[in-house]
Amino acid sequence: MGGTRGMLIVFEGLDRSGKSTQCEKLVQTLRNEGEKVEHMQFPNRTTPIGQMINEYLTGESQQEDHVIHLLFSANRWESAQAIENHIRAGTTVVIDRYSYSGCVYSAAKQNKAMDLEWCRQPEEGLPRPDLCLFLDLSSEEAAKRGGFGTERYEKQDLQARVRELYTEMRQHEDEREDIVVVNAGQSIEEVQCEVLKVVKEARRQLDTQGLELRHMR
Ligand code: ADP
Ligand code: 2DT
Ligand code: MG
């Protein structure tokens, strides 16, 4: 894959939809093809803000809903410049969860005016993915891949609302353009093959249209 700048590729989906598996495989495949690739994930639990998020997710600490929402967003903002620098330097950045998780998990709490629109505001201005691969799997199918863990959001009713909100989010003008739905119920190899096809097509479009990196709006 040629081109002057790297791509920003994001994986989204419910817990256990296969994001981490497919991220890893895509990064390996692109690297084997000689491409420079940076692999990231959000939350990035290694920073001071990320450590606060980790304590919240594991139940060691409590946070007010708006506060934790803004911390998740701040956790992306602290990497925003690094992401842009990689992309400008020709490195493709593959990320496990991004702003879409940020919006749907917070909105799923149904805390008064904290709807998708409210949740999306702090994301405006972040690097906009060239492609978001949404690994689509029902919460029932996801549950068959192993019992729920102990982290805060790993509950059936919340997961079901999260899936509905992902669908609602795809109605937004930019998200409709950026998100490609992949059937995550296929074998790991089949999903991998479909993902690669979609990535190659997005790369081809980017090369022909010569698009600059855009920002969330
Ligand atoms: P996520 O990062 O979305 O939570 P993982 O990639 O960690 O999901 O996968 C969750 C579990 O499901 C792992 O045990 C993984 O090996 C398994 N898995 C991943 N993809 C598939 C697939 N296509 N079919 C069956 N099992 C899968
Ligand atoms: P994993 O580390 O297993 O992916 O779980 N989340 C994530 C949010 O609520 N807001 C966000 O902005 C992001 C990136 C989804 C992380 C958990 O944190 C949730 C599941
Ligand atoms: Mg994962």
Coordinates of C-alpha atoms in Angstrom, one line a residue, residues 107-212:
A107 CA -25.2 7.5 26.5
A108 CA -26.3 4.0 27.5
K109 CA -26.3 5.1 31.1
Q110 CA -29.4 7.2 30.3
N111 CA -28.4 9.9 32.7
K112 CA -30.8 12.8 31.9
A113 CA -29.4 15.1 29.1
M114 CA -26.3 13.0 28.5
D115 CA -27.5 11.7 25.1
L116 CA -25.4 10.9 22.1
E117 CA -25.3 14.5 21.0
W118 CA -24.0 15.7 24.4
C119 CA -21.5 12.9 24.5
R120 CA -20.1 13.7 21.1
Q121 CA -19.3 17.4 21.8
P122 CA -15.8 16.9 23.5
E123 CA -14.8 14.6 20.6
E124 CA -15.0 17.5 18.1
G125 CA -11.6 18.4 16.7
L126 CA -10.0 15.0 17.3
P127 CA -8.4 13.3 14.3
R128 CA -11.3 11.8 12.3
P129 CA -10.9 8.1 11.3
D130 CA -10.6 7.4 7.6
L131 CA -12.4 4.1 8.4
C132 CA -14.2 2.6 11.3
L133 CA -14.8 -1.1 11.1
F134 CA -17.8 -2.0 13.2
L135 CA -17.6 -5.6 14.2
D136 CA -21.3 -6.5 14.5
L137 CA -22.4 -9.3 16.9
S138 CA -25.5 -9.6 19.0
S139 CA -25.0 -9.4 22.8
E140 CA -26.3 -13.0 22.9
E141 CA -23.6 -14.2 20.5
A142 CA -21.0 -12.2 22.3
A143 CA -22.0 -13.8 25.6
K144 CA -21.4 -17.2 24.1
R145 CA -17.7 -16.3 23.7
G146 CA -17.2 -16.5 27.4
G147 CA -18.8 -15.3 30.5
F148 CA -18.9 -11.6 31.5
G149 CA -15.8 -10.4 33.2
T150 CA -15.8 -8.2 36.3
E151 CA -15.4 -4.7 34.7
R152 CA -18.1 -2.1 35.1
Y153 CA -19.8 -2.3 31.7
E154 CA -19.9 -6.0 31.3
K155 CA -23.6 -6.5 31.9
Q156 CA -26.2 -7.9 29.4
D157 CA -28.7 -5.0 29.6
L158 CA -26.1 -2.3 29.2
Q159 CA -24.5 -4.2 26.2
A160 CA -27.9 -4.5 24.5
R161 CA -28.4 -0.7 24.8
V162 CA -24.9 -0.1 23.6
R163 CA -25.6 -2.0 20.4
E164 CA -28.7 0.0 19.7
L165 CA -26.8 3.2 20.3
Y166 CA -24.1 2.1 17.9
T167 CA -26.9 1.8 15.3
E168 CA -28.3 5.2 16.2
M169 CA -24.8 6.7 15.9
R170 CA -24.4 5.5 12.3
Q171 CA -27.2 8.0 11.4
H172 CA -24.8 11.0 12.0
E173 CA -23.6 12.4 8.6
D174 CA -19.9 11.7 9.1
E175 CA -20.3 8.4 10.9
R176 CA -22.5 7.1 8.1
E177 CA -19.6 7.8 5.7
D178 CA -16.8 6.4 8.0
I179 CA -18.4 3.3 9.5
V180 CA -18.4 0.0 7.7
V181 CA -20.3 -2.9 9.3
V182 CA -18.6 -6.3 9.3
N183 CA -20.4 -9.4 10.3
A184 CA -18.4 -10.5 13.3
G185 CA -20.2 -13.8 13.6
Q186 CA -18.0 -15.4 10.9
S187 CA -14.8 -17.3 11.6
I188 CA -11.8 -15.3 12.7
E189 CA -10.2 -15.9 9.2
E190 CA -13.4 -14.8 7.4
V191 CA -13.6 -11.6 9.4
Q192 CA -9.9 -11.0 8.8
C193 CA -10.4 -11.4 5.1
E194 CA -13.4 -9.0 4.9
V195 CA -11.6 -6.4 7.1
L196 CA -8.6 -6.5 4.7
K197 CA -10.8 -6.0 1.7
V198 CA -12.5 -3.0 3.2
V199 CA -9.1 -1.5 4.3
K200 CA -7.6 -1.9 0.8
E201 CA -10.7 -0.2 -0.7
A202 CA -10.4 2.7 1.7
R203 CA -6.7 3.0 1.0
R204 CA -7.4 3.1 -2.8
Q205 CA -10.0 5.8 -2.3
L206 CA -7.7 7.8 -0.2
D207 CA -4.9 7.5 -2.8
T208 CA -7.1 8.6 -5.7
Q209 CA -8.8 11.4 -3.8
G210 CA -5.6 12.5 -2.0
L211 CA -7.6 13.4 1.2
E212 CA -6.0 15.3 4.0

